[in-house]
Amino acid sequence: MSNLETLSNWVTESKNIVFFGGAGVSTESGIKDFRSVDGLYNQKFEYPPETIISHSFFLRNQSYFYRFYREKMLPLGHEPNITHKVLAKWEAEGKLSAVVTQNIDGLHQKAGSKRVYELHGSVLRNYCMDCGKFYPAEYVKNADDVPRCTCGGVIKPDVVLYEESLNESVVRKSVEAIANADMLIVAGTSLTVYPAAWLIRYYQGNRLVLINRDATPFDGDADLVLHQSLGEVFSHLSKL
Ligand code: CNA
């Protein structure tokens, strides 16, 4: 039996799937990931991207941060792809209990998913650091330089930067969902960003599936590994 057939059978039999995803889920919607050969980390910038999108750099050099952020990290106008759509359908059918994502693009919700745990926040939410007033992504996108609130405060995206900790409640709900899943699909992630990657350790079942174009450090721990494009795999699964 091929790996794709095994995966199809497992999906058919499972009643409580959890999907854990990363930037690779959205590349087929036209949003670049970080670590693929044509990803953001293989382009040349004045500073390494990890430095620019860190908390201390944000505080030190807001102008530069926002130039990079607007150009490279604020994906607006993209549409969900087949993977986002199939996951939303499984949730509506009662087959999938949660999507845990490292993505910040809001595409799972745009596809119709309701229970989405965003470990790294979302570019769609932005807050004034002084008064807490909310601003949509378009406001940040269209600002000339550093986006400012009507009160004069600096607006910060609700995105977890390097050196910042994850939201405790999101982590708790993610761990609970993963620990109770009968099948965990981990996909489109290099599994190199911590602590997010550790969360898959909470899975206790025997259907840990890893779908990723490149190899990951967790390949040896999975019950099934597919080094394929997600579009290919989920087009197949959409026919179940
Ligand atoms: P990553 O480290 O860039 O890894 C992405 C992985 O996906 C790579 O190993 C690729 O091989 C794989 N991949 C890419 N496209 C496909 C595809 N079509 N089918 C199968 N596999 C594919 O990204 P991670 O998510 O692991 O790293 C975590 C960071 C990236 C998080 O903090 C995110 O916030 C951040 N990020 C998010 C987005 C987004 O929201 N769309 C975009 C870029 C980066």
CSV table of C-alpha atoms and ligand atoms in Angstrom, one decimal:
chain,number,residue,atom,x,y,z
A,1,MET,CA,0.0,0.0,0.0
A,2,SER,CA,1.4,3.5,-0.8
A,3,ASN,CA,1.8,6.1,1.9
A,4,LEU,CA,-0.9,8.1,0.4
A,5,GLU,CA,-3.3,5.2,0.5
A,6,THR,CA,-2.4,4.5,4.2
A,7,LEU,CA,-3.0,8.2,5.0
A,8,SER,CA,-6.4,8.1,3.2
A,9,ASN,CA,-7.4,5.0,5.2
A,10,TRP,CA,-6.3,6.6,8.5
A,11,VAL,CA,-8.2,9.8,7.7
A,12,THR,CA,-11.4,7.8,6.9
A,13,GLU,CA,-11.1,5.9,10.2
A,14,SER,CA,-10.2,8.8,12.4
A,15,LYS,CA,-12.8,10.9,14.3
A,16,ASN,CA,-10.7,13.4,16.2
A,17,ILE,CA,-7.9,14.7,13.9
A,18,VAL,CA,-5.7,17.6,14.9
A,19,PHE,CA,-3.7,19.4,12.2
A,20,PHE,CA,-0.5,21.2,13.2
A,21,GLY,CA,0.8,23.4,10.4
A,22,GLY,CA,3.3,25.9,9.4
A,23,ALA,CA,4.3,28.3,6.6
A,24,GLY,CA,4.3,25.5,4.0
A,25,VAL,CA,0.5,25.3,4.3
A,26,SER,CA,0.2,28.7,2.7
A,27,THR,CA,3.0,28.7,0.0
A,28,GLU,CA,0.4,27.4,-2.5
A,29,SER,CA,-1.7,30.5,-1.8
A,30,GLY,CA,1.3,32.5,-2.9
A,31,ILE,CA,2.8,33.4,0.5
A,32,LYS,CA,6.5,32.6,0.8
A,33,ASP,CA,7.7,30.5,3.8
A,34,PHE,CA,10.9,31.1,5.7
A,35,ARG,CA,13.2,28.1,5.0
A,36,SER,CA,12.5,26.8,1.5
A,37,VAL,CA,15.1,27.5,-1.1
A,38,ASP,CA,13.1,30.5,-2.3
A,39,GLY,CA,11.9,31.4,1.2
A,40,LEU,CA,12.6,34.6,3.1
A,41,TYR,CA,15.7,33.3,4.9
A,42,ASN,CA,17.5,32.7,1.7
A,43,GLN,CA,17.1,36.3,0.5
A,44,LYS,CA,19.7,38.9,1.4
A,45,PHE,CA,18.9,41.7,3.9
A,46,GLU,CA,21.0,44.1,5.9
A,47,TYR,CA,20.3,42.0,9.1
A,48,PRO,CA,19.2,38.4,9.4
A,49,PRO,CA,15.4,38.1,9.4
A,50,GLU,CA,15.5,36.5,12.9
A,51,THR,CA,17.1,39.7,14.1
A,52,ILE,CA,14.6,42.0,12.3
A,53,ILE,CA,11.6,40.2,13.6
A,54,SER,CA,12.8,40.1,17.2
A,55,HIS,CA,11.3,42.0,20.1
A,56,SER,CA,14.5,44.0,20.9
A,57,PHE,CA,14.9,45.0,17.2
A,58,PHE,CA,11.3,46.1,17.1
A,59,LEU,CA,11.9,48.4,20.1
A,60,ARG,CA,15.2,49.7,18.7
A,61,ASN,CA,14.5,50.2,15.1
A,62,GLN,CA,10.7,50.5,14.4
A,63,SER,CA,11.1,52.2,11.1
A,64,TYR,CA,13.3,49.4,9.7
A,65,PHE,CA,11.1,46.7,11.2
A,66,TYR,CA,8.0,48.1,9.6
A,67,ARG,CA,9.6,48.4,6.2
A,68,PHE,CA,10.6,44.7,6.3
A,69,TYR,CA,7.3,43.7,7.8
A,70,ARG,CA,5.1,45.5,5.3
A,71,GLU,CA,7.1,44.2,2.3
A,72,LYS,CA,7.7,40.6,3.4
A,73,MET,CA,5.4,39.6,6.2
A,74,LEU,CA,2.1,41.3,5.6
A,75,PRO,CA,0.3,39.0,3.2
A,76,LEU,CA,-3.0,40.6,2.3
A,77,GLY,CA,-5.3,39.6,-0.5
A,78,HIS,CA,-4.3,35.9,-0.6
A,79,GLU,CA,-6.9,33.2,-0.8
A,80,PRO,CA,-7.1,29.8,1.0
A,81,ASN,CA,-5.9,26.8,-1.0
A,82,ILE,CA,-7.1,23.2,-1.1
A,83,THR,CA,-5.4,22.3,2.2
A,84,HIS,CA,-7.1,25.1,4.1
A,85,LYS,CA,-10.4,24.2,2.5
A,86,VAL,CA,-10.3,20.4,3.2
A,87,LEU,CA,-9.4,21.1,6.9
A,88,ALA,CA,-12.4,23.4,7.2
A,89,LYS,CA,-14.6,20.8,5.6
A,90,TRP,CA,-13.4,18.1,8.0
A,91,GLU,CA,-14.1,20.3,11.0
A,92,ALA,CA,-17.6,21.0,9.7
A,93,GLU,CA,-18.1,17.2,9.3
A,94,GLY,CA,-17.0,16.7,13.0
A,95,LYS,CA,-13.9,14.8,11.9
A,96,LEU,CA,-11.2,17.4,12.9
A,97,SER,CA,-11.2,19.0,16.3
A,98,ALA,CA,-8.6,21.8,15.9
A,99,VAL,CA,-6.0,23.4,13.7
A,100,VAL,CA,-2.9,24.5,15.5
A,101,THR,CA,-0.9,26.8,13.4
A,102,GLN,CA,2.3,28.7,13.4
A,103,ASN,CA,1.0,30.9,10.6
A,104,ILE,CA,0.0,34.4,11.0
A,105,ASP,CA,-2.0,34.9,7.8
A,106,GLY,CA,-5.5,34.1,8.9
A,107,LEU,CA,-6.1,31.8,5.9
A,108,HIS,CA,-7.6,28.9,7.9
A,109,GLN,CA,-10.3,31.2,9.2
A,110,LYS,CA,-10.9,32.6,5.7
A,111,ALA,CA,-11.4,29.0,4.5
A,112,GLY,CA,-14.1,28.5,7.3
A,113,SER,CA,-12.1,26.8,10.1
A,114,LYS,CA,-13.5,27.8,13.5
A,115,ARG,CA,-11.2,26.3,16.0
A,116,VAL,CA,-7.8,27.7,15.1
A,117,TYR,CA,-5.1,28.1,17.6
A,118,GLU,CA,-2.6,30.7,16.3
A,119,LEU,CA,0.6,30.0,18.2
A,120,HIS,CA,2.3,33.0,16.7
A,121,GLY,CA,-0.6,35.4,16.5
A,122,SER,CA,-2.0,37.1,13.5
A,123,VAL,CA,-1.1,40.0,11.2
A,124,LEU,CA,-4.9,40.7,11.1
A,125,ARG,CA,-4.9,42.0,14.6
A,126,ASN,CA,-2.9,45.1,15.6
A,127,TYR,CA,-2.9,47.1,18.9
A,128,CYS,CA,-1.7,50.4,20.1
A,129,MET,CA,1.0,49.8,22.7
A,130,ASP,CA,-0.2,52.7,24.8
A,131,CYS,CA,-4.0,52.6,24.9
A,132,GLY,CA,-4.7,49.1,23.4
A,133,LYS,CA,-7.0,50.4,20.5
A,134,PHE,CA,-7.4,47.9,17.8
A,135,TYR,CA,-6.4,48.5,14.1
A,136,PRO,CA,-6.9,46.3,11.1
A,137,ALA,CA,-4.0,45.1,8.9
A,138,GLU,CA,-4.9,47.5,6.1
A,139,TYR,CA,-4.1,50.4,8.5
A,140,VAL,CA,-0.6,49.1,9.1
A,141,LYS,CA,-0.1,48.3,5.5
A,142,ASN,CA,-1.1,51.8,4.4
A,143,ALA,CA,0.8,53.8,7.1
A,144,ASP,CA,3.7,55.9,5.7
A,145,ASP,CA,6.3,54.8,8.3
A,146,VAL,CA,5.7,53.5,11.8
A,147,PRO,CA,1.9,53.1,12.2
A,148,ARG,CA,0.6,55.3,15.0
A,149,CYS,CA,-2.6,55.4,17.0
A,150,THR,CA,-4.9,58.4,17.3
A,151,CYS,CA,-3.4,58.7,20.8
A,152,GLY,CA,0.1,59.0,19.4
A,153,GLY,CA,1.2,55.5,20.6
A,154,VAL,CA,3.0,53.0,18.3
A,155,ILE,CA,0.9,50.2,16.9
A,156,LYS,CA,2.2,46.7,17.2
A,157,PRO,CA,1.0,43.6,15.3
A,158,ASP,CA,-0.4,40.8,17.5
A,159,VAL,CA,2.4,38.6,16.2
A,160,VAL,CA,4.8,36.7,18.4
A,161,LEU,CA,8.3,38.0,17.7
A,162,TYR,CA,11.5,36.2,18.5
A,163,GLU,CA,12.3,36.7,22.2
A,164,GLU,CA,8.6,37.0,23.0
A,165,SER,CA,6.6,34.2,24.8
A,166,LEU,CA,3.6,32.4,23.4
A,167,ASN,CA,0.1,33.2,24.6
A,168,GLU,CA,-0.5,30.8,27.6
A,169,SER,CA,-4.1,30.1,26.8
A,170,VAL,CA,-3.4,29.3,23.2
A,171,VAL,CA,-0.7,26.9,24.2
A,172,ARG,CA,-2.9,25.2,26.8
A,173,LYS,CA,-5.7,24.7,24.3
A,174,SER,CA,-3.3,23.4,21.7
A,175,VAL,CA,-1.7,20.9,24.1
A,176,GLU,CA,-5.1,19.7,25.1
A,177,ALA,CA,-6.3,19.2,21.5
A,178,ILE,CA,-3.0,17.4,20.6
A,179,ALA,CA,-3.0,15.2,23.6
A,180,ASN,CA,-6.6,14.1,22.9
A,181,ALA,CA,-6.2,13.6,19.1
A,182,ASP,CA,-6.6,10.1,17.6
A,183,MET,CA,-4.5,11.3,14.6
A,184,LEU,CA,-2.1,14.2,14.4
A,185,ILE,CA,-1.2,15.6,11.0
A,186,VAL,CA,1.9,17.8,11.1
A,187,ALA,CA,2.5,19.6,7.8
A,188,GLY,CA,4.3,22.4,6.0
A,189,THR,CA,6.6,23.1,8.8
A,190,SER,CA,10.4,22.7,9.2
A,191,LEU,CA,9.8,22.0,12.9
A,192,THR,CA,12.8,24.2,13.9
A,193,VAL,CA,11.0,27.0,15.6
A,194,TYR,CA,10.6,26.5,19.4
A,195,PRO,CA,8.7,26.2,21.6
A,196,ALA,CA,6.0,25.6,19.0
A,197,ALA,CA,7.7,22.4,17.6
A,198,TRP,CA,7.7,20.8,21.1
A,199,LEU,CA,3.9,20.8,21.2
A,200,ILE,CA,3.7,17.7,18.9
A,201,ARG,CA,5.4,15.8,21.7
A,202,TYR,CA,2.1,15.8,23.5
A,203,TYR,CA,0.5,13.5,21.0
A,204,GLN,CA,-0.1,10.1,22.5
A,205,GLY,CA,-1.5,8.0,19.7
A,206,ASN,CA,0.0,5.9,16.9
A,207,ARG,CA,-1.0,8.0,13.9
A,208,LEU,CA,1.5,10.8,13.8
A,209,VAL,CA,1.7,11.8,10.1
A,210,LEU,CA,4.3,14.2,8.8
A,211,ILE,CA,3.7,15.8,5.4
A,212,ASN,CA,6.5,18.2,4.3
A,213,ARG,CA,8.5,18.8,1.1
A,214,ASP,CA,11.8,18.7,2.9
A,215,ALA,CA,12.9,16.4,5.7
A,216,THR,CA,12.4,17.5,9.3
A,217,PRO,CA,14.2,16.7,12.6
A,218,PHE,CA,11.0,14.8,13.6
A,219,ASP,CA,10.8,12.5,10.6
A,220,GLY,CA,12.1,9.6,12.7
A,221,ASP,CA,9.3,10.0,15.3
A,222,ALA,CA,6.4,9.8,12.8
A,223,ASP,CA,4.3,6.8,12.0
A,224,LEU,CA,4.0,8.0,8.4
A,225,VAL,CA,6.1,10.5,6.5
A,226,LEU,CA,5.2,12.0,3.1
A,227,HIS,CA,7.8,14.2,1.4
A,228,GLN,CA,5.3,15.7,-1.0
A,229,SER,CA,3.5,18.9,-1.8
A,230,LEU,CA,0.5,19.6,0.4
A,231,GLY,CA,-1.6,20.5,-2.6
A,232,GLU,CA,-1.0,17.1,-4.1
A,233,VAL,CA,-1.8,15.3,-0.9
A,234,PHE,CA,-4.9,17.3,0.0
A,235,SER,CA,-6.3,17.2,-3.6
A,236,HIS,CA,-6.2,13.4,-3.1
A,237,LEU,CA,-7.8,13.6,0.4
A,238,SER,CA,-10.5,16.0,-0.8
A,239,LYS,CA,-12.0,13.1,-2.8
A,240,LEU,CA,-12.5,10.8,0.2
B,1,CNA,P1,9.5,27.2,7.6
B,1,CNA,O1,10.6,27.1,8.6
B,1,CNA,O2,9.6,28.2,6.5
B,1,CNA,O3,9.2,25.8,7.0
B,1,CNA,C1,8.3,25.6,6.0
B,1,CNA,C2,8.4,24.1,5.5
B,1,CNA,O4,7.3,23.9,4.7
B,1,CNA,C3,9.6,23.8,4.8
B,1,CNA,O5,10.3,22.7,5.4
B,1,CNA,C4,9.2,23.4,3.4
B,1,CNA,O6,9.8,22.3,2.9
B,1,CNA,C5,7.7,23.1,3.6
B,1,CNA,N1,6.9,23.4,2.5
B,1,CNA,C6,6.8,24.6,1.8
B,1,CNA,N2,5.8,24.6,0.9
B,1,CNA,C7,5.3,23.3,0.9
B,1,CNA,C8,4.2,22.7,0.2
B,1,CNA,N3,3.5,23.3,-0.7
B,1,CNA,N4,3.9,21.4,0.5
B,1,CNA,C9,4.7,20.8,1.5
B,1,CNA,N5,5.6,21.3,2.2
B,1,CNA,C10,5.9,22.6,1.9
B,1,CNA,O7,8.1,27.6,8.3
B,1,CNA,P2,7.6,27.1,9.8
B,1,CNA,O8,6.2,27.4,9.8
B,1,CNA,O9,8.1,25.8,10.2
B,1,CNA,O10,8.4,28.1,10.7
B,1,CNA,C11,7.7,28.8,11.6
B,1,CNA,C12,7.6,30.3,11.4
B,1,CNA,C13,7.3,30.7,10.0
B,1,CNA,C14,6.4,30.8,12.1
B,1,CNA,O11,6.8,31.6,13.1
B,1,CNA,C15,5.5,31.5,11.1
B,1,CNA,O12,4.9,32.6,11.7
B,1,CNA,C16,6.4,31.9,10.1
B,1,CNA,N6,5.8,32.2,8.7
B,1,CNA,C17,4.5,32.2,8.5
B,1,CNA,C18,3.9,32.5,7.3
B,1,CNA,C19,2.4,32.5,7.1
B,1,CNA,O13,1.7,32.9,8.0
B,1,CNA,N7,1.9,32.1,5.9
B,1,CNA,C20,4.8,32.8,6.2
B,1,CNA,C21,6.2,32.7,6.4
B,1,CNA,C22,6.7,32.4,7.7
